[in-house]
Tab-separated table of C-alpha atoms in Angstrom:
chain	number	residue	atom	x	y	z
J	1	MET	CA	-40.729	84.935	-19.757
J	2	PHE	CA	-42.662	85.656	-16.326
J	3	SER	CA	-45.795	85.150	-14.977
J	4	LEU	CA	-49.074	86.868	-14.177
J	5	PRO	CA	-51.532	86.143	-12.335
J	6	LEU	CA	-54.753	85.470	-14.811
J	7	PRO	CA	-58.024	87.185	-14.887
J	8	SER	CA	-60.870	85.041	-12.950
J	9	GLN	CA	-62.964	84.337	-15.674
J	10	LEU	CA	-59.482	83.319	-17.561
J	11	ALA	CA	-58.439	81.270	-14.684
J	12	HIS	CA	-61.284	79.448	-14.748
J	13	ALA	CA	-61.648	78.682	-18.022
J	14	PHE	CA	-58.130	77.513	-18.797
J	15	PRO	CA	-56.843	76.500	-15.657
J	16	PHE	CA	-53.853	74.827	-16.846
J	17	LEU	CA	-52.239	78.315	-17.546
J	18	SER	CA	-52.244	79.661	-14.088
J	19	ASN	CA	-49.291	78.499	-13.087
J	20	LYS	CA	-47.669	77.994	-16.643
J	21	PRO	CA	-45.197	81.036	-17.723
J	22	ILE	CA	-46.669	82.825	-20.850
J	23	HIS	CA	-45.884	85.913	-22.691
J	24	LEU	CA	-48.169	88.750	-22.368
J	25	SER	CA	-49.235	90.653	-25.475
J	26	ILE	CA	-51.873	93.821	-24.032
J	27	TYR	CA	-54.706	95.003	-26.832
J	28	VAL	CA	-56.764	97.682	-25.933
J	29	SER	CA	-59.600	98.847	-28.813
J	30	LYS	CA	-61.253	102.088	-28.805
J	31	LEU	CA	-65.209	101.715	-28.652
J	32	THR	CA	-67.934	103.979	-30.376
J	33	SER	CA	-45.593	93.646	-55.746
J	34	HIS	CA	-42.936	95.095	-54.194
J	35	PRO	CA	-40.443	92.591	-53.541
J	36	SER	CA	-42.039	91.533	-50.026
J	37	SER	CA	-41.031	87.959	-49.988
J	38	LEU	CA	-37.247	89.809	-49.038
J	39	VAL	CA	-38.767	91.320	-46.195
J	40	PRO	CA	-39.627	88.915	-43.222
J	41	SER	CA	-42.128	89.817	-41.036
J	42	ILE	CA	-44.094	88.019	-38.015
J	43	GLN	CA	-48.079	88.867	-37.800
J	44	ILE	CA	-48.659	89.557	-34.323
J	45	GLY	CA	-52.389	90.089	-34.880
J	46	ILE	CA	-54.428	87.614	-37.198
J	47	ASN	CA	-58.161	86.832	-36.931
J	48	LEU	CA	-57.967	83.298	-38.837
J	49	THR	CA	-61.017	82.263	-36.348
J	50	SER	CA	-63.080	84.466	-38.331
J	51	PRO	CA	-65.694	82.575	-40.418
J	52	GLN	CA	-64.746	84.626	-43.301
J	53	TYR	CA	-61.618	82.032	-43.786
J	54	HIS	CA	-64.229	79.722	-43.334
J	55	GLY	CA	-66.724	80.800	-46.338
J	56	LEU	CA	-69.200	82.498	-44.141
J	57	TYR	CA	-70.160	86.104	-44.733
J	58	HIS	CA	-72.115	88.258	-42.865
J	59	SER	CA	-73.928	86.276	-40.541
J	60	HIS	CA	-74.913	83.432	-43.189
J	61	THR	CA	-74.697	80.140	-42.491
J	62	THR	CA	-74.134	79.207	-45.966
J	63	PRO	CA	-70.774	79.455	-47.055
J	64	SER	CA	-69.566	81.067	-50.122
J	65	HIS	CA	-66.804	78.994	-50.795
J	66	PRO	CA	-64.422	76.372	-48.820
J	67	ALA	CA	-62.441	77.404	-45.631
J	68	ASP	CA	-59.377	78.178	-47.113
J	69	ILE	CA	-57.298	78.849	-44.320
J	70	PRO	CA	-53.925	76.725	-45.842
J	71	SER	CA	-54.213	79.126	-48.781
J	72	VAL	CA	-53.885	82.037	-46.837
J	73	LEU	CA	-50.679	80.994	-44.842
J	74	SER	CA	-49.394	79.515	-47.867
J	75	ARG	CA	-49.743	83.390	-49.478
J	76	ALA	CA	-48.744	84.383	-45.949
J	77	LEU	CA	-45.157	82.650	-46.107
J	78	ALA	CA	-44.800	83.621	-50.012
J	79	ALA	CA	-44.870	86.849	-48.572
J	80	GLY	CA	-42.521	86.845	-45.903
J	81	VAL	CA	-44.792	85.872	-42.755
J	82	ARG	CA	-42.461	83.724	-40.740
J	83	LYS	CA	-45.251	83.756	-37.555
J	84	PHE	CA	-49.182	83.903	-37.411
J	85	LEU	CA	-50.406	85.315	-33.541
J	86	VAL	CA	-53.835	83.697	-33.665
J	87	THR	CA	-56.358	86.141	-32.067
J	88	GLY	CA	-58.801	84.901	-29.396
J	89	SER	CA	-61.534	87.116	-28.021
J	90	ASP	CA	-63.996	84.686	-26.365
J	91	LEU	CA	-63.880	81.530	-24.930
J	92	GLU	CA	-65.365	79.459	-28.498
J	93	GLU	CA	-62.796	81.441	-30.617
J	94	SER	CA	-60.059	80.996	-28.043
J	95	LYS	CA	-60.033	77.248	-28.146
J	96	HIS	CA	-60.668	77.336	-32.434
J	97	ALA	CA	-57.360	79.365	-32.017
J	98	ILE	CA	-55.866	76.532	-29.878
J	99	ALA	CA	-56.748	74.057	-32.338
J	100	ILE	CA	-55.310	76.176	-35.583
J	101	ALA	CA	-51.891	76.708	-33.535
J	102	LYS	CA	-51.936	72.592	-33.419
J	103	ARG	CA	-52.558	72.163	-36.633
J	104	PHE	CA	-49.763	74.582	-37.650
J	105	PRO	CA	-47.283	74.139	-34.869
J	106	ASP	CA	-44.260	75.989	-35.155
J	107	LEU	CA	-45.972	78.072	-37.929
J	108	CYS	CA	-49.300	79.480	-36.117
J	109	TYR	CA	-49.579	80.731	-32.022
J	110	ALA	CA	-52.652	81.040	-29.951
J	111	THR	CA	-53.669	83.692	-27.865
J	112	VAL	CA	-56.464	83.241	-25.345
J	113	GLY	CA	-58.572	86.415	-24.803
J	114	VAL	CA	-61.936	87.639	-23.603
J	115	HIS	CA	-63.679	90.626	-25.117
J	116	PRO	CA	-66.091	92.046	-21.960
J	117	CYS	CA	-69.448	91.441	-23.801
J	118	SER	CA	-68.222	87.411	-24.101
J	119	ALA	CA	-66.475	87.696	-20.168
J	120	GLY	CA	-70.042	85.827	-19.460
J	121	GLN	CA	-68.820	82.497	-21.566
J	122	PHE	CA	-65.944	82.283	-19.242
J	123	GLU	CA	-68.063	82.000	-16.027
J	124	ASP	CA	-69.357	78.203	-16.890
J	125	ALA	CA	-66.517	77.480	-18.928
J	126	GLU	CA	-65.211	73.369	-19.577
J	127	ARG	CA	-62.108	72.811	-18.274
J	128	ARG	CA	-59.687	72.171	-21.235
J	129	GLU	CA	-56.210	71.501	-22.121
J	130	THR	CA	-54.166	72.646	-25.317
J	131	GLY	CA	-53.040	69.795	-26.426
J	132	GLY	CA	-49.466	71.732	-26.351
J	133	ALA	CA	-50.143	75.003	-28.475
J	134	GLU	CA	-48.014	77.045	-27.861
J	135	LEU	CA	-50.039	80.330	-26.017
J	136	MET	CA	-49.973	83.895	-25.106
J	137	LEU	CA	-52.589	86.283	-23.222
J	138	GLY	CA	-54.243	88.527	-25.652
J	139	GLU	CA	-56.642	90.752	-26.593
J	140	LEU	CA	-58.205	91.967	-23.296
J	141	GLU	CA	-60.135	95.015	-24.173
J	142	ALA	CA	-61.654	98.372	-22.761
J	143	ALA	CA	-65.507	98.149	-21.923
J	144	TRP	CA	-65.591	101.751	-20.591
J	145	ASP	CA	-67.951	103.927	-22.437
J	146	LEU	CA	-64.987	107.001	-21.992
J	147	GLU	CA	-62.602	108.892	-24.047
J	148	LEU	CA	-59.720	107.232	-25.304
J	149	MET	CA	-57.657	108.915	-22.948
J	150	GLU	CA	-59.566	107.933	-19.827
J	151	ILE	CA	-59.943	104.269	-21.072
J	152	PHE	CA	-56.011	104.251	-20.870
J	153	LYS	CA	-55.643	105.912	-18.036
J	154	GLU	CA	-57.415	103.369	-16.140
J	155	PHE	CA	-55.928	100.678	-18.222
J	156	LEU	CA	-52.521	101.499	-16.980
J	157	GLU	CA	-53.947	102.377	-13.729
J	158	ILE	CA	-54.975	98.518	-13.650
J	159	LEU	CA	-52.120	97.145	-14.836
J	160	GLN	CA	-49.628	99.750	-12.717
J	161	PRO	CA	-48.673	96.816	-10.006
J	162	HIS	CA	-47.639	94.326	-12.194
J	163	LEU	CA	-45.655	96.669	-14.632
J	164	PRO	CA	-42.847	95.485	-12.621
J	165	ARG	CA	-43.216	91.588	-13.185
J	166	LEU	CA	-43.739	92.868	-16.936
J	167	PRO	CA	-40.104	93.258	-18.625
J	168	GLN	CA	-41.784	93.390	-22.112
J	169	ARG	CA	-44.522	95.042	-21.148
J	170	GLY	CA	-47.329	94.483	-24.553
J	171	ILE	CA	-48.760	95.522	-27.458
J	172	ILE	CA	-51.761	98.127	-27.863
J	173	HIS	CA	-52.518	96.942	-31.196
J	174	SER	CA	-54.348	98.309	-33.860
J	175	PHE	CA	-53.682	101.532	-32.956
J	176	THR	CA	-55.580	104.746	-33.595
J	177	GLY	CA	-55.608	106.936	-30.878
J	178	THR	CA	-53.761	110.810	-30.719
J	179	LEU	CA	-49.692	111.062	-30.338
J	180	ASP	CA	-50.391	112.412	-26.892
J	181	GLU	CA	-51.975	109.046	-25.815
J	182	ALA	CA	-49.038	106.680	-27.755
J	183	ARG	CA	-46.150	108.761	-25.922
J	184	SER	CA	-48.254	108.107	-22.541
J	185	LEU	CA	-48.036	104.071	-23.594
J	186	MET	CA	-44.815	104.063	-24.981
J	187	SER	CA	-43.368	105.908	-21.515
J	188	HIS	CA	-44.856	102.704	-19.620
J	189	GLY	CA	-42.789	100.698	-21.828
J	190	PHE	CA	-45.081	99.679	-24.183
J	191	SER	CA	-45.053	98.659	-28.027
J	192	ILE	CA	-47.659	100.076	-30.862
J	193	GLY	CA	-49.513	97.643	-33.164
J	194	VAL	CA	-49.978	99.401	-36.563
J	195	ASN	CA	-52.505	97.915	-39.112
J	196	GLY	CA	-54.588	99.613	-41.410
J	197	CYS	CA	-57.353	101.022	-39.333
J	198	SER	CA	-53.827	102.982	-38.126
J	199	LEU	CA	-53.463	104.469	-41.684
J	200	LYS	CA	-57.139	105.833	-42.079
J	201	ALA	CA	-56.885	109.374	-41.977
J	202	ALA	CA	-53.970	112.248	-42.430
J	203	GLU	CA	-54.099	112.826	-38.341
J	204	ASN	CA	-53.401	108.850	-38.021
J	205	LEU	CA	-50.384	109.705	-40.040
J	206	ALA	CA	-48.734	112.063	-38.998
J	207	VAL	CA	-48.826	109.465	-35.294
J	208	VAL	CA	-47.461	106.583	-37.134
J	209	GLY	CA	-44.802	108.854	-38.746
J	210	ALA	CA	-43.939	110.264	-34.877
J	211	ILE	CA	-43.942	106.936	-33.583
J	212	PRO	CA	-40.139	105.830	-33.029
J	213	LEU	CA	-39.328	102.066	-35.316
J	214	GLU	CA	-38.306	100.853	-31.815
J	215	LYS	CA	-42.178	100.741	-30.231
J	216	MET	CA	-43.690	99.852	-33.556
J	217	MET	CA	-44.828	96.642	-34.549
J	218	LEU	CA	-46.800	95.290	-38.293
J	219	GLU	CA	-50.364	94.057	-38.658
J	220	THR	CA	-52.974	93.096	-40.590
J	221	ASP	CA	-55.810	92.344	-38.113
J	222	GLY	CA	-57.105	89.986	-40.966
J	223	PRO	CA	-59.795	89.460	-41.813
J	224	TRP	CA	-60.591	93.369	-41.386
J	225	CYS	CA	-58.372	96.700	-41.098
J	226	GLU	CA	-57.675	96.562	-45.027
J	227	ILE	CA	-56.000	99.556	-46.270
J	228	ARG	CA	-58.666	101.113	-48.457
J	229	ALA	CA	-58.660	103.918	-51.959
J	230	SER	CA	-60.433	106.001	-49.300
J	231	HIS	CA	-57.655	106.307	-46.715
J	232	ALA	CA	-55.078	108.685	-46.276
J	233	GLY	CA	-52.917	106.260	-46.077
J	234	PHE	CA	-53.823	104.245	-49.777
J	235	GLY	CA	-51.205	107.220	-51.770
J	236	PHE	CA	-48.638	105.972	-50.717
J	237	LEU	CA	-49.081	102.780	-52.480
J	238	LYS	CA	-49.806	104.759	-55.618
J	239	GLY	CA	-47.189	103.497	-58.453
J	240	GLY	CA	-46.104	100.884	-56.501
J	241	SER	CA	-45.695	97.163	-58.349
J	242	GLU	CA	-48.403	95.358	-58.783
J	243	GLU	CA	-50.260	92.647	-56.476
J	244	LYS	CA	-48.635	89.815	-56.094
J	245	TRP	CA	-51.836	87.923	-55.891
J	246	ALA	CA	-55.170	88.310	-58.289
J	247	SER	CA	-58.631	88.884	-55.930
J	248	VAL	CA	-62.070	87.873	-56.990
J	249	LYS	CA	-65.414	88.359	-55.436
J	250	LYS	CA	-66.505	85.684	-52.616
J	251	GLU	CA	-69.076	84.340	-55.079
J	252	ARG	CA	-66.517	83.506	-57.560
J	253	TRP	CA	-63.830	82.047	-55.188
J	254	GLU	CA	-60.994	80.451	-56.771
J	255	LYS	CA	-58.124	78.488	-55.447
J	256	GLY	CA	-55.047	80.265	-55.026
J	257	LYS	CA	-56.803	83.756	-55.365
J	258	MET	CA	-57.414	86.146	-52.744
J	259	VAL	CA	-61.572	87.481	-52.163
J	260	LYS	CA	-62.084	91.359	-52.160
J	261	GLY	CA	-62.439	93.072	-49.263
J	262	ARG	CA	-61.241	89.950	-46.886
J	263	ASN	CA	-57.779	91.217	-45.542
J	264	GLU	CA	-55.073	88.687	-45.427
J	265	PRO	CA	-51.518	88.728	-43.559
J	266	CYS	CA	-50.007	88.550	-46.697
J	267	MET	CA	-50.709	92.032	-47.261
J	268	ILE	CA	-48.804	93.118	-44.558
J	269	GLU	CA	-46.528	93.924	-46.598
J	270	ARG	CA	-48.810	97.102	-48.029
J	271	VAL	CA	-48.324	98.108	-44.098
J	272	ALA	CA	-44.959	98.510	-44.003
J	273	ARG	CA	-45.237	100.331	-47.695
J	274	VAL	CA	-47.463	103.381	-46.404
J	275	VAL	CA	-44.927	103.238	-43.192
J	276	SER	CA	-42.342	103.694	-44.853
J	277	GLY	CA	-43.518	106.438	-46.912
J	278	VAL	CA	-44.813	108.405	-43.990
J	279	LYS	CA	-41.512	108.056	-42.530
J	280	GLY	CA	-39.373	108.489	-46.202
J	281	MET	CA	-37.474	105.321	-45.588
J	282	SER	CA	-36.923	102.221	-47.385
J	283	VAL	CA	-39.821	99.395	-46.427
J	284	GLU	CA	-36.633	97.119	-45.662
J	285	GLU	CA	-35.911	98.930	-43.033
J	286	VAL	CA	-39.719	99.421	-41.669
J	287	ALA	CA	-39.843	95.817	-41.625
J	288	ASP	CA	-36.694	95.138	-40.077
J	289	HIS	CA	-37.183	96.730	-37.169
J	290	ALA	CA	-40.463	95.402	-36.952
J	291	TRP	CA	-39.135	91.788	-37.364
J	292	ARG	CA	-36.926	92.426	-34.331
J	293	ASN	CA	-39.030	93.968	-32.192
J	294	SER	CA	-41.565	90.958	-32.738
J	295	VAL	CA	-38.696	88.980	-32.097
J	296	ALA	CA	-37.534	90.526	-28.699
J	297	MET	CA	-41.312	90.451	-28.061
J	298	PHE	CA	-42.485	87.142	-28.131
J	299	GLY	CA	-38.949	85.252	-27.757
J	300	PHE	CA	-39.398	83.368	-30.954
J	301	GLU	CA	-35.907	81.718	-30.796
J	302	ASP	CA	-35.613	80.471	-34.247
J	303	PRO	CA	-38.526	82.861	-35.885
J	304	VAL	CA	-37.965	80.454	-39.374
J	305	PRO	CA	-40.846	78.048	-39.631
J	306	LYS	CA	-40.447	74.448	-40.322
J	307	ILE	CA	-42.843	74.756	-43.517
J	308	SER	CA	-42.741	75.948	-46.857
J	309	PRO	CA	-45.962	77.269	-49.089
J	310	ALA	CA	-45.211	74.076	-50.477
J	311	ALA	CA	-46.763	72.456	-47.703
J	312	LEU	CA	-49.744	74.352	-47.476
J	313	SER	CA	-50.524	73.680	-51.153
J	314	SER	CA	-54.194	73.576	-52.335
J	315	ALA	CA	-54.238	69.912	-52.484
J	316	GLN	CA	-53.863	69.389	-48.522
J	317	GLU	CA	-56.712	71.593	-48.313
J	318	GLU	CA	-59.226	69.323	-48.815
J	319	LYS	CA	-57.781	66.906	-45.180
J	320	ASP	CA	-57.876	70.438	-43.890
J	321	GLU	CA	-61.304	70.945	-44.171
J	322	ALA	CA	-62.377	67.808	-43.141
J	323	GLU	CA	-60.358	67.777	-39.771
J	324	ALA	CA	-61.941	71.616	-39.164
J	325	LYS	CA	-65.269	70.775	-39.837
J	326	TRP	CA	-66.100	70.548	-35.388
J	327	GLU	CA	-64.183	74.034	-35.365
J	328	ARG	CA	-66.771	75.542	-37.034
């Protein structure tokens, strides 16, 4: 654990964090059925605050289906996911992430962050306590319209004075940069987060293949960044076992089924399969390294949740839906 002065906007919106020890997870983005239940994992980046998990797509105001976060979490638990870091990238999303962490304690953890486009939300933010939800600082994205290496250069210059106080450094999630960029970040002690967006092109696969497992963590970044048939990494999924869960179009949503085109945390095993194929090693070895790296980074003393998939059954969703109406 360590302390780090919060950006002024975050300190104003969440003053109770100013003197609270926190874990730091840094996220920088570029602008411009395998037996997965046997492979435990920690979901380091999942956007459960997304309207898609509440049935809303493409800015529509009429839901295509009911909110189904309990089902999403249940499938992930069955796939071996043990903890979820829920991303907050503006004021409202951060409050929503905190609410989700409170609804699912010991399972979901909130990250409070701000995208540059939403920084203004924090200037006149209402002061609000978290109610005991565990928080981490997250989703701090580069806002400069520069080449990625220049972004990383300025990013590191900003953090340089604080590095002695950041023994765990942080994670550069959803990494799509070059090998030189990855090496530069790793040389400063940062870890690299890999998801479907990191596995799109042959160049991406070459970078992932060169990243040491000791510096890698896995994520889905759902509902986005799914591994699609057009991606270079998809070839490593061919010939494997079938997916455990059926998927349907959002208009034909059914309880217990996934939504086509909407990525979920249970799909983290697919990321592990592609990485294992690229590196020529077992899925278990890749997942084990990612598991241990995530546990060490976030200090989870007891990574096994005190909740089972059965406790998140569809029968509970109506109650959760009623409690969550204000969040939407």
